Short mmCIF file of C-alpha atoms in Angstrom, two decimals:
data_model
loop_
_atom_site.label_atom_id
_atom_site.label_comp_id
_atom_site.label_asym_id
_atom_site.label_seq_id
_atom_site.Cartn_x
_atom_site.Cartn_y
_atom_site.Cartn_z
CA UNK A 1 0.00 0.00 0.00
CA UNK A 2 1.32 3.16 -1.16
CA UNK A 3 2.43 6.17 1.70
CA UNK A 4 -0.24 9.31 1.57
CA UNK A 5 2.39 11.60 2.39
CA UNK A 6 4.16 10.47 -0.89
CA UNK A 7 1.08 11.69 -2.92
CA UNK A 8 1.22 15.17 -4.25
CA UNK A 9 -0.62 17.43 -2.31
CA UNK A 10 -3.69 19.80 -4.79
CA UNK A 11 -3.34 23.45 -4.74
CA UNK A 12 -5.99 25.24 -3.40
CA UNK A 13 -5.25 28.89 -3.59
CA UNK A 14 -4.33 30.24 -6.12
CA UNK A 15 -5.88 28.12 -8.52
CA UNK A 16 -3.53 28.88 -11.31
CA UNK A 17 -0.38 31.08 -11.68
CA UNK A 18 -1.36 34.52 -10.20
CA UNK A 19 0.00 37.97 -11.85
CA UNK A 20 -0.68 40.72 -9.84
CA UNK A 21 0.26 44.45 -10.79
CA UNK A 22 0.98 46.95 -8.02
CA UNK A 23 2.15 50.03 -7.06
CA UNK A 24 5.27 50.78 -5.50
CA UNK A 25 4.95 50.91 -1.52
CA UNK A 26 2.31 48.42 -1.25
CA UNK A 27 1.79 45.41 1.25
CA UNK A 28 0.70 42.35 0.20
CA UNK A 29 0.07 39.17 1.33
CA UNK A 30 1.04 35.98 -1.31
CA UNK A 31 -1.67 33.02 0.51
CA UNK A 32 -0.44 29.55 -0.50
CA UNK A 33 -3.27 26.94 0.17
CA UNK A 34 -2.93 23.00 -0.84
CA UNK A 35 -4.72 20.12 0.81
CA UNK A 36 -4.03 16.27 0.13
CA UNK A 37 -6.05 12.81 1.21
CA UNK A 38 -5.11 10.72 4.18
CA UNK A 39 -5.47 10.50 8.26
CA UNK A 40 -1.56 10.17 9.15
CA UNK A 41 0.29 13.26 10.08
CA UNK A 42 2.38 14.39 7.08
CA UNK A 43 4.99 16.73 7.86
CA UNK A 44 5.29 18.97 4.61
CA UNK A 45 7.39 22.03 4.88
CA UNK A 46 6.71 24.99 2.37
CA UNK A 47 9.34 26.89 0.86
CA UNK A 48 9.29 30.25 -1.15
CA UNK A 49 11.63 31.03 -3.82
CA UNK A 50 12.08 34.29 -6.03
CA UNK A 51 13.43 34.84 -9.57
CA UNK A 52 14.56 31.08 -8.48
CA UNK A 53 17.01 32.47 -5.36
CA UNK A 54 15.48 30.39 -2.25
CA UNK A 55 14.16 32.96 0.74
CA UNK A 56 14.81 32.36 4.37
CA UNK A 57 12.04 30.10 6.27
CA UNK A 58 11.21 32.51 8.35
CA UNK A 59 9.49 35.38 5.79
CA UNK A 60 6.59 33.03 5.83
CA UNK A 61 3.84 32.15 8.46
CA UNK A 62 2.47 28.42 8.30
CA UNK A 63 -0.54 26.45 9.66
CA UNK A 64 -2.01 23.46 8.74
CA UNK A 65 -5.11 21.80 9.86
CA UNK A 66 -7.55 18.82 9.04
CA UNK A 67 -11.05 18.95 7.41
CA UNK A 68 -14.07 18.43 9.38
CA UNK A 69 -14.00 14.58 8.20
CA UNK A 70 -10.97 14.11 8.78
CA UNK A 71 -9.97 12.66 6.06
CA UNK A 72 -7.69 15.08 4.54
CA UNK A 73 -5.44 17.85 5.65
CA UNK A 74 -4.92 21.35 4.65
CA UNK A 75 -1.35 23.39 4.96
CA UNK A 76 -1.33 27.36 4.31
CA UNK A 77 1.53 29.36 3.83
CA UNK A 78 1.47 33.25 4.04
CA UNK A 79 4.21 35.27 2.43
CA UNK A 80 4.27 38.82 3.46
CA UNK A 81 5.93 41.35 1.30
CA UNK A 82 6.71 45.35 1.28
CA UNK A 83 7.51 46.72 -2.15
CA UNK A 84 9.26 50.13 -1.43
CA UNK A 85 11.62 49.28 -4.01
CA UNK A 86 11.88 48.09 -7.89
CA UNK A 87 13.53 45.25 -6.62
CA UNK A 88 10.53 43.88 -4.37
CA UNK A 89 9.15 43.47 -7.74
CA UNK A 90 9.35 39.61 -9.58
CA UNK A 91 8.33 36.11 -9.49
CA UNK A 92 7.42 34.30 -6.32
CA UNK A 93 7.06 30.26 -6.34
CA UNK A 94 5.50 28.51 -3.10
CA UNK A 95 6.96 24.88 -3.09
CA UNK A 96 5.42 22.17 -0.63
CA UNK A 97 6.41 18.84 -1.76
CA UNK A 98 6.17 18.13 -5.03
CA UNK A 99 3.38 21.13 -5.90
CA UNK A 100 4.26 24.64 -6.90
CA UNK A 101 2.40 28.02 -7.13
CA UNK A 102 3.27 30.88 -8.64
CA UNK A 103 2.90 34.47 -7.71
CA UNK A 104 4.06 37.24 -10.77
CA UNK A 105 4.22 40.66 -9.51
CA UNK A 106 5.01 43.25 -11.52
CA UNK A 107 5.15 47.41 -10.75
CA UNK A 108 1.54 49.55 -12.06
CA UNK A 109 2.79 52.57 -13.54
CA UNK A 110 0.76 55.42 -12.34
CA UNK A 111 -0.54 57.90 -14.20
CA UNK A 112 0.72 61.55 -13.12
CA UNK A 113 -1.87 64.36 -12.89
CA UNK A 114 0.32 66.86 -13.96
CA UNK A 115 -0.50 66.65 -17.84
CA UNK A 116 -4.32 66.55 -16.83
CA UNK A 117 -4.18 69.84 -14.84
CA UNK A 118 -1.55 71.13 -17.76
CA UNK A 119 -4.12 70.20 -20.43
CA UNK A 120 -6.83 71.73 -18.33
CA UNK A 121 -5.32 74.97 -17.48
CA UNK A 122 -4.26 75.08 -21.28
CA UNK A 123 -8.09 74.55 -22.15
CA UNK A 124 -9.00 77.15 -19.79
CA UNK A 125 -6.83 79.71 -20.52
CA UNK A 126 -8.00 79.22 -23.98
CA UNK A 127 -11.80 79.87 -23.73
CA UNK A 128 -10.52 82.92 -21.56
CA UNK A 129 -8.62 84.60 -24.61
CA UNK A 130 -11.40 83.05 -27.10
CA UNK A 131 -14.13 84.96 -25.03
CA UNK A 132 -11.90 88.68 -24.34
CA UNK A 133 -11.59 88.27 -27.72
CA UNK A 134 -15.21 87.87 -28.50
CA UNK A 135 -16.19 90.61 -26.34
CA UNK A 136 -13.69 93.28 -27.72
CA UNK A 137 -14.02 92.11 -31.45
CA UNK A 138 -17.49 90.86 -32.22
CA UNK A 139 -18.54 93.57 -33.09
CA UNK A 140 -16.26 94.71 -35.43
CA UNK A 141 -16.26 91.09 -37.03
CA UNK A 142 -20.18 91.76 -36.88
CA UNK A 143 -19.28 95.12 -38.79
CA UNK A 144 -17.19 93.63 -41.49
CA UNK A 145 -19.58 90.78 -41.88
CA UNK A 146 -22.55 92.89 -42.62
CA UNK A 147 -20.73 95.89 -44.57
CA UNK A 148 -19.50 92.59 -47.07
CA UNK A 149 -22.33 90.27 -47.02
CA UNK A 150 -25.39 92.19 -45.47
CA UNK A 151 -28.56 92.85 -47.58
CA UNK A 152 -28.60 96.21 -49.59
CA UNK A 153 -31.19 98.30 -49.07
CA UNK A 154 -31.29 100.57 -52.37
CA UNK A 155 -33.85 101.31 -55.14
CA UNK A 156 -36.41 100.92 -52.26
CA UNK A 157 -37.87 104.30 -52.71
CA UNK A 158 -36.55 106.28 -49.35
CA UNK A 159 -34.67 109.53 -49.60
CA UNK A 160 -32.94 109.11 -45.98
CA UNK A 161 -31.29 106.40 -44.06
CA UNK A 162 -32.76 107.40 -40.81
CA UNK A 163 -35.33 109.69 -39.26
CA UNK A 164 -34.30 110.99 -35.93
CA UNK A 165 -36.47 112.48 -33.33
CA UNK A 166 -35.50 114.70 -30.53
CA UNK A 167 -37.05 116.89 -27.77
CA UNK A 168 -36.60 120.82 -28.03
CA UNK A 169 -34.06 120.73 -25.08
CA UNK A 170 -30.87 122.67 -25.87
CA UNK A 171 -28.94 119.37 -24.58
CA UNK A 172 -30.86 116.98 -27.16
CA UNK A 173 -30.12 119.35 -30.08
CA UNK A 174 -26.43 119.92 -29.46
CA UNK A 175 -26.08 116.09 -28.76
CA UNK A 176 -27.87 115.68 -32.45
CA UNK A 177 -26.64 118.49 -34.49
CA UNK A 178 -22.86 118.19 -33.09
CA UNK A 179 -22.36 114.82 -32.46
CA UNK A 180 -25.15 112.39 -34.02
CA UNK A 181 -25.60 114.34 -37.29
CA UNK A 182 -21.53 115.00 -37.66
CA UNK A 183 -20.53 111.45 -36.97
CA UNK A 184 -23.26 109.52 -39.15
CA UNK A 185 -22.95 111.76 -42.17
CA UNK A 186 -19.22 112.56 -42.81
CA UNK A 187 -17.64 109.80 -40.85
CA UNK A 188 -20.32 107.05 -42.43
CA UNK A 189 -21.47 108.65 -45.14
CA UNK A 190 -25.65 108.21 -43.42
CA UNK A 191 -28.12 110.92 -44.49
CA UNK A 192 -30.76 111.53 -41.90
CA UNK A 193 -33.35 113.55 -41.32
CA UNK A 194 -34.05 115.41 -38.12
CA UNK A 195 -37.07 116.12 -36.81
CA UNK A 196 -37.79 118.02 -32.95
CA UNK A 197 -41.65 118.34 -33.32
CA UNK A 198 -43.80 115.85 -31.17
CA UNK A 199 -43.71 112.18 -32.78
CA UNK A 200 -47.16 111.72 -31.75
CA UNK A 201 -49.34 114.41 -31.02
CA UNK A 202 -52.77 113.07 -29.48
CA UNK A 203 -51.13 109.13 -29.70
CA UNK A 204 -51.92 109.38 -33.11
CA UNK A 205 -49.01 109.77 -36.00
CA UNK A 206 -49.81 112.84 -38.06
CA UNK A 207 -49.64 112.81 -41.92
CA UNK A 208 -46.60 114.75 -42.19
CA UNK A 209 -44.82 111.54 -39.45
CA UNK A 210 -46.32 109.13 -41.70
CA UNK A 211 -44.92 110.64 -45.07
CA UNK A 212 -41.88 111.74 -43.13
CA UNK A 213 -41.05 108.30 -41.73
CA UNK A 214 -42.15 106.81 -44.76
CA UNK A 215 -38.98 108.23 -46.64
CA UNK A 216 -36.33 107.04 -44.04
CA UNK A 217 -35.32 103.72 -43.65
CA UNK A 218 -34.88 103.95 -40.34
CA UNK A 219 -36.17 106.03 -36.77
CA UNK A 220 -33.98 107.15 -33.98
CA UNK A 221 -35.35 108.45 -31.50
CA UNK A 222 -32.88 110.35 -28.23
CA UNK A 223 -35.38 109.53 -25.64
CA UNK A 224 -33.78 111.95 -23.09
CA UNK A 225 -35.85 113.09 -19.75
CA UNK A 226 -37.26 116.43 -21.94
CA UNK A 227 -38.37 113.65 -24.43
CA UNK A 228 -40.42 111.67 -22.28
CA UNK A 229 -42.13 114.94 -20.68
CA UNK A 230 -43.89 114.59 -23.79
CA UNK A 231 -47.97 113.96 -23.48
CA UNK A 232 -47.60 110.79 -25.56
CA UNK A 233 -44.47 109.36 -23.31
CA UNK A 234 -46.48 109.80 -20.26
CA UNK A 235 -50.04 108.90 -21.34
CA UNK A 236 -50.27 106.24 -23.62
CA UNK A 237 -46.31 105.42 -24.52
CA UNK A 238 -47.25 101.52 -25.25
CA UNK A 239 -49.55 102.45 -27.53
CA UNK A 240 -47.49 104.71 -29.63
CA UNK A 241 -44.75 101.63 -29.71
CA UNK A 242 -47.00 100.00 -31.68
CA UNK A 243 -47.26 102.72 -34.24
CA UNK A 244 -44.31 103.27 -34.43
CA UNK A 245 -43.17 100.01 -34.93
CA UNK A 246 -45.87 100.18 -37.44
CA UNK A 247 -43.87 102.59 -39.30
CA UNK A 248 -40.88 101.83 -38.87
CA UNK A 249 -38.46 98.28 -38.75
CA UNK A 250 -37.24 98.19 -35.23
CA UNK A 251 -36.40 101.32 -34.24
CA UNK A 252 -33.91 102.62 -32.35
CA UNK A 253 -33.51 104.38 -28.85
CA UNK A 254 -30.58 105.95 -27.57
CA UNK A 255 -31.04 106.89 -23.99
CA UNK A 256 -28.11 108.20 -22.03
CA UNK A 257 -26.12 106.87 -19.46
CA UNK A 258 -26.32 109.50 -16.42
CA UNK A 259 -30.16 109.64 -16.85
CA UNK A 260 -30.58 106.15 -17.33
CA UNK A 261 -29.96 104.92 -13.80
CA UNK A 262 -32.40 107.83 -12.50
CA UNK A 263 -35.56 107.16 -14.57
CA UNK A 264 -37.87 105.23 -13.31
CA UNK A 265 -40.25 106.16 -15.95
CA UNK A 266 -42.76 102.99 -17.76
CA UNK A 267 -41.17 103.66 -21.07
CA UNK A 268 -38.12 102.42 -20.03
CA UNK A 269 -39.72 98.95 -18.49
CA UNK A 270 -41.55 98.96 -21.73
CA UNK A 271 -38.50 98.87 -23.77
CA UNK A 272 -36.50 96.27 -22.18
CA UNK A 273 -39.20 94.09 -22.44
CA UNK A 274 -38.98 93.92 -25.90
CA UNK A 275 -35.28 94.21 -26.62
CA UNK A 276 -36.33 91.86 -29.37
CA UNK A 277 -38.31 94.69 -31.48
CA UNK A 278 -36.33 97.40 -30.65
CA UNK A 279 -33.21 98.46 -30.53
CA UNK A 280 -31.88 100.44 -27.17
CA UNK A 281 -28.06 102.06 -27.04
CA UNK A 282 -27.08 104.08 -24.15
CA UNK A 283 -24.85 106.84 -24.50
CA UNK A 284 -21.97 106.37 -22.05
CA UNK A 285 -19.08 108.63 -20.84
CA UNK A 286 -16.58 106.71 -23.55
CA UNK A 287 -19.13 106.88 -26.50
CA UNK A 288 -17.99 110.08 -27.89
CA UNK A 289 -14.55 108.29 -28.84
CA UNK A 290 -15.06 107.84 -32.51
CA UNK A 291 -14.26 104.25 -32.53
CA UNK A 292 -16.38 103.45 -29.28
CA UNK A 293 -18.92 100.65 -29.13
CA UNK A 294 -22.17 102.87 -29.36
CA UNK A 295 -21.16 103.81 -32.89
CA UNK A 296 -20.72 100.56 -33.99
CA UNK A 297 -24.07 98.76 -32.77
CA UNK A 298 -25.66 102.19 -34.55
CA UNK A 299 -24.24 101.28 -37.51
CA UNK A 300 -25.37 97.52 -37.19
CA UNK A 301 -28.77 98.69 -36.44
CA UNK A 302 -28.61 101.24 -39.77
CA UNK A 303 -28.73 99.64 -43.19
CA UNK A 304 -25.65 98.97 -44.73
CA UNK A 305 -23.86 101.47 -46.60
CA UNK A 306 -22.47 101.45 -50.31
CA UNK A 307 -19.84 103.35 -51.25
CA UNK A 308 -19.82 104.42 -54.72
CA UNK A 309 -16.93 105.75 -56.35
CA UNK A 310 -16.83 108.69 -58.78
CA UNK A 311 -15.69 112.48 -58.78
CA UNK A 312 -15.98 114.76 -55.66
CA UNK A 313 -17.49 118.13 -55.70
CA UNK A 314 -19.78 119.67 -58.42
CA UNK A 315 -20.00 118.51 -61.76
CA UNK A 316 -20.75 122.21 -62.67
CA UNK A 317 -17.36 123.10 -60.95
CA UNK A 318 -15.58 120.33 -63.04
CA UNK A 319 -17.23 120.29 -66.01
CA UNK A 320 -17.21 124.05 -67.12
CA UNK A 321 -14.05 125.15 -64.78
CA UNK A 322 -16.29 127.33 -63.36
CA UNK A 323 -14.50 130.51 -61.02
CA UNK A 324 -17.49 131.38 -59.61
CA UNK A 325 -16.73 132.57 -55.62
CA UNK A 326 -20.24 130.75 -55.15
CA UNK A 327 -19.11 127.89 -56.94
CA UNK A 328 -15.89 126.89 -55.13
CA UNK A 329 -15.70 123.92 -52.82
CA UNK A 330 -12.31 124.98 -51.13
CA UNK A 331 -13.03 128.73 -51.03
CA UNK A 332 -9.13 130.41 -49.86
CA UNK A 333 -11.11 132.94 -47.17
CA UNK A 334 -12.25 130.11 -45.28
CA UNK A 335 -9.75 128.79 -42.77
CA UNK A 336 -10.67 125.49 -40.88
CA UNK A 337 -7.41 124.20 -39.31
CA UNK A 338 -9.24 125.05 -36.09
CA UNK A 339 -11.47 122.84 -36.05
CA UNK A 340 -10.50 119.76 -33.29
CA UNK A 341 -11.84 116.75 -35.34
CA UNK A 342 -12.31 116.43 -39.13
CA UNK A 343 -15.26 113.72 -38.06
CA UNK A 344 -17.49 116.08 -35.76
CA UNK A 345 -18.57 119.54 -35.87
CA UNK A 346 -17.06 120.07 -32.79
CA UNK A 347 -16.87 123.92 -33.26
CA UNK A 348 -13.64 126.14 -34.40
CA UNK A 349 -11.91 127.58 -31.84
CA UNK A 350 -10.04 130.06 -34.00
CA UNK A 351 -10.95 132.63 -36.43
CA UNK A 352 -12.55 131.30 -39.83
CA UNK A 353 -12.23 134.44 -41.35
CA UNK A 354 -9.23 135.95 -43.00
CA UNK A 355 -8.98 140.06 -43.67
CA UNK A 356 -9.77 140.53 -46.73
CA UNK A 357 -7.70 141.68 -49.63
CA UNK A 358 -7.16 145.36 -50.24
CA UNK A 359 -9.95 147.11 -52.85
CA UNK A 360 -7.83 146.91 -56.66
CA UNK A 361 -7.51 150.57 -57.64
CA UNK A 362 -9.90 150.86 -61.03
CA UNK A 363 -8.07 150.77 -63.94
CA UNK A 364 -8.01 152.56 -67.49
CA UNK A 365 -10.91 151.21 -68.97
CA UNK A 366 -8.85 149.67 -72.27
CA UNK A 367 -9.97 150.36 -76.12
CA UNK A 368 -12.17 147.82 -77.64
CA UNK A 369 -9.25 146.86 -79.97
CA UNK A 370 -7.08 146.25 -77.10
CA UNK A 371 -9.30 144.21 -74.72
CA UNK A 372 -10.16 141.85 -77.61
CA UNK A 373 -6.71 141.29 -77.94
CA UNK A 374 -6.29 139.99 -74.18
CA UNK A 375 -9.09 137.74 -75.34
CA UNK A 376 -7.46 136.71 -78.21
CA UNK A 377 -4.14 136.09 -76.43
CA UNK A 378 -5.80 133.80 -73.94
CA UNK A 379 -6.12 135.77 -71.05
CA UNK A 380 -9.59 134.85 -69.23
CA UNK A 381 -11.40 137.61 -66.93
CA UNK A 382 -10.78 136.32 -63.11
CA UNK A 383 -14.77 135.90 -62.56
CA UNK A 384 -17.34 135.05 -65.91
CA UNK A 385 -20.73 136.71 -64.19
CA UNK A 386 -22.35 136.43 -67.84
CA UNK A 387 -24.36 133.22 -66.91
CA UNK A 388 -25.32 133.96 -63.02
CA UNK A 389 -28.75 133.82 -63.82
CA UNK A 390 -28.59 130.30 -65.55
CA UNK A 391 -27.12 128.91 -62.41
CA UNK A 392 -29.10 126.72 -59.79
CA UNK A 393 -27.91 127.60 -56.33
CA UNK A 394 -30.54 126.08 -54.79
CA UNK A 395 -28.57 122.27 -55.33
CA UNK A 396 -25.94 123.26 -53.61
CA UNK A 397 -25.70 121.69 -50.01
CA UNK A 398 -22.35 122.26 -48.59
CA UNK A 399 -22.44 126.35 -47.76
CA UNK A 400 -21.62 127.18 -44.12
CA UNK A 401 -24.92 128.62 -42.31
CA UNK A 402 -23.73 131.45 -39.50
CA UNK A 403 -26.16 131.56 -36.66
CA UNK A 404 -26.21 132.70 -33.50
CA UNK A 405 -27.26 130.74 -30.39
CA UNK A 406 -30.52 132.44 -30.13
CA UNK A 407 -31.19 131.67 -34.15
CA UNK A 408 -30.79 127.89 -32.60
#
């Protein structure tokens, strides 16, 4: 009959080779279970080897036991391990008797978190610049978008690009005549017509609004605290909203800054409420700059403008070389090197006019003979009066108009 203890004992834990990836400065624990048949006392001693180099018997805790039938016995061996270095790392064999199990361990390489947070940061600091960007540029990429792609609004009939409305107020007409009207006709090249009468007298828009309004493509309207002192502002102000948006495609209120925060007045209420249907700027302590942000979300809210190119100045002046004083764009007695920008009428702070030239003493009225040889020998009279009466003076629209402030 053949000795139990000569049988080879059955591995119990781990069931097969066992590869096991960890990180550097972890504990573990390598369990090595086996369990063979019989009732005698076997003595089996286990035995731990690594990379093949035999380790000391006393890295290991053992204990064996029998099963509850007694009819076969169990051994467990317990290796426990630090790996604080590189060197902790490789293969472990268990050996009791004539079985073997095998324990591979080999070093986790952990991922750093320094690329993710560099990689976030990056991102970050990205949709930072993307949105400063956005906020100082959009619109001027709004601008260029529209003034190259944007619908034209010609052959449609009007005579103006926009009809502006103002209260009486000395304020509301300076801010229009010296800044609005300045900056919209020679910096943009806008026409507009002004308008200071009440929009709508008894709610109601009056025929000469209607035909007005009717001839501008767009309304502006400086709704200042004089302008909403008006009876329609304070009585019935939703109801001439509707009209005018009636008359007009959204139309567009420019209210200003300092009086802004102090009006509590419905209109106001009203007109946020339907930002989507209007249009409202406010006039801030920066917007006079030319190249400020109010200017350019007036422009997106104005049609686009074409440029056409062709001759400046009078065709009369051009075609017939006309000397007429009357006639002359750059007249040589008017002196505007005063004035503080070429984009605004900002006012001339020096002396437009120059003294005049001293009276020419009459001379000898010449023979006949001799003055039609002058003519004959090319020489011109300075000023050709002989057609004054053919002239119309009434096309002309670039004359300076001196008024005083009580003509205003």
């Amino acid at each position: 009959m053949a000795d139990p203890c000569s049988v080879p004992p059955e591995v119990l834990v781990p069931a097969t080779n066992q590869t096991l990836e960890l990180a550097l400065g972890t504990r573990v624990a390598l369990n090595c279970t086996v369990r063979w048949a019989g009732a005698g006392h076997c003595q089996h001693s286990p035995a731990w080897s690594k990379d093949g180099q035999w380790l000391g018997s006393g890295g290991s805790q053992d204990s064996a036991w029998f099963a509850p039938n007694a009819s076969e016995q169990l051994l467990s061996s317990v290796l426990q391990l630090n790996l604080a270095h590189d060197t902790d790392f490789g293969v472990f064999a268990c050996w009791i008797s004539n079985a073997t199990a095998t324990f591979t361990l080999r070093r986790a390489e952990v991922a750093g978190h320094m690329p993710a947070v560099l990689a976030a940061l990056l991102v970050l600091v990205l949709l930072m610049l993307a949105a400063g960007l956005y906020v100082r540029c959009h619109l001027n990429v709004l601008l260029w978008y529209r003034n190259r792609y944007g619908e034209l609004e010609i052959n449609d009939g009007k005579l103006y690009d926009a009809y502006v409305s103002h209260a009486t107020a000395p304020d509301d007409r300076k801010f229009v005549h010296f800044i609005v009207k300045p900056q919209l006709e020679n910096r943009y090249g806008y026409k507009l017509f002004l308008d200071e009468q009440t929009l709508l007298p008894n709610a109601e828009p009056s025929a000469d609004l209607i035909m007005n309004v009717s001839r501008c493509r767009r309304l502006i309207v400086v709704l200042s605290v004089a302008y909403l002192e008006q009876d329609w502002c304070n009585s019935s102000f939703r109801e001439g909203l509707w009209r005018l948006l009636e008359l007009s495609k959204k139309p567009i209120f420019i209210v200003f800054e300092s009086q802004y925060r102090e009006i509590h007045h419905p209109a106001i209420t009203l007109l946020k409420q339907h930002r989507g249907a209007v249009t409202l700027l406010r006039w801030r302590a920066g917007s006079m700059t030319p190249s400020s942000n109010f200017w350019k979300e007036l422009c997106l809210a104005l049609p686009r403008k074409v440029s056409f190119q062709g001759p400046v100045g009078d065709p009369q002046t051009q075609l017939q070389e006309d000397k007429d004083p009357m006639l002359i764009l750059h007249s040589s007695y008017l002196d505007s090197g005063g004035d503080l920008h070429p984009d605004g009428d900002l006012g001339l702070r020096e002396c437009v006019f120059r003294s005049l030239p001293p009276p020419r003493l009459a001379a000898p009225v010449p023979a006949a003979g001799t003055g039609d040889a002058q003519l004959r020998d090319g020489q011109r009279p300075e000023i050709d009066v002989s057609d004054l009466g053919s002239r119309n003076y009434g096309a002309r629209t670039d004359f300076y108009c001196l008024v005083t402030e009580d003509d205003i």
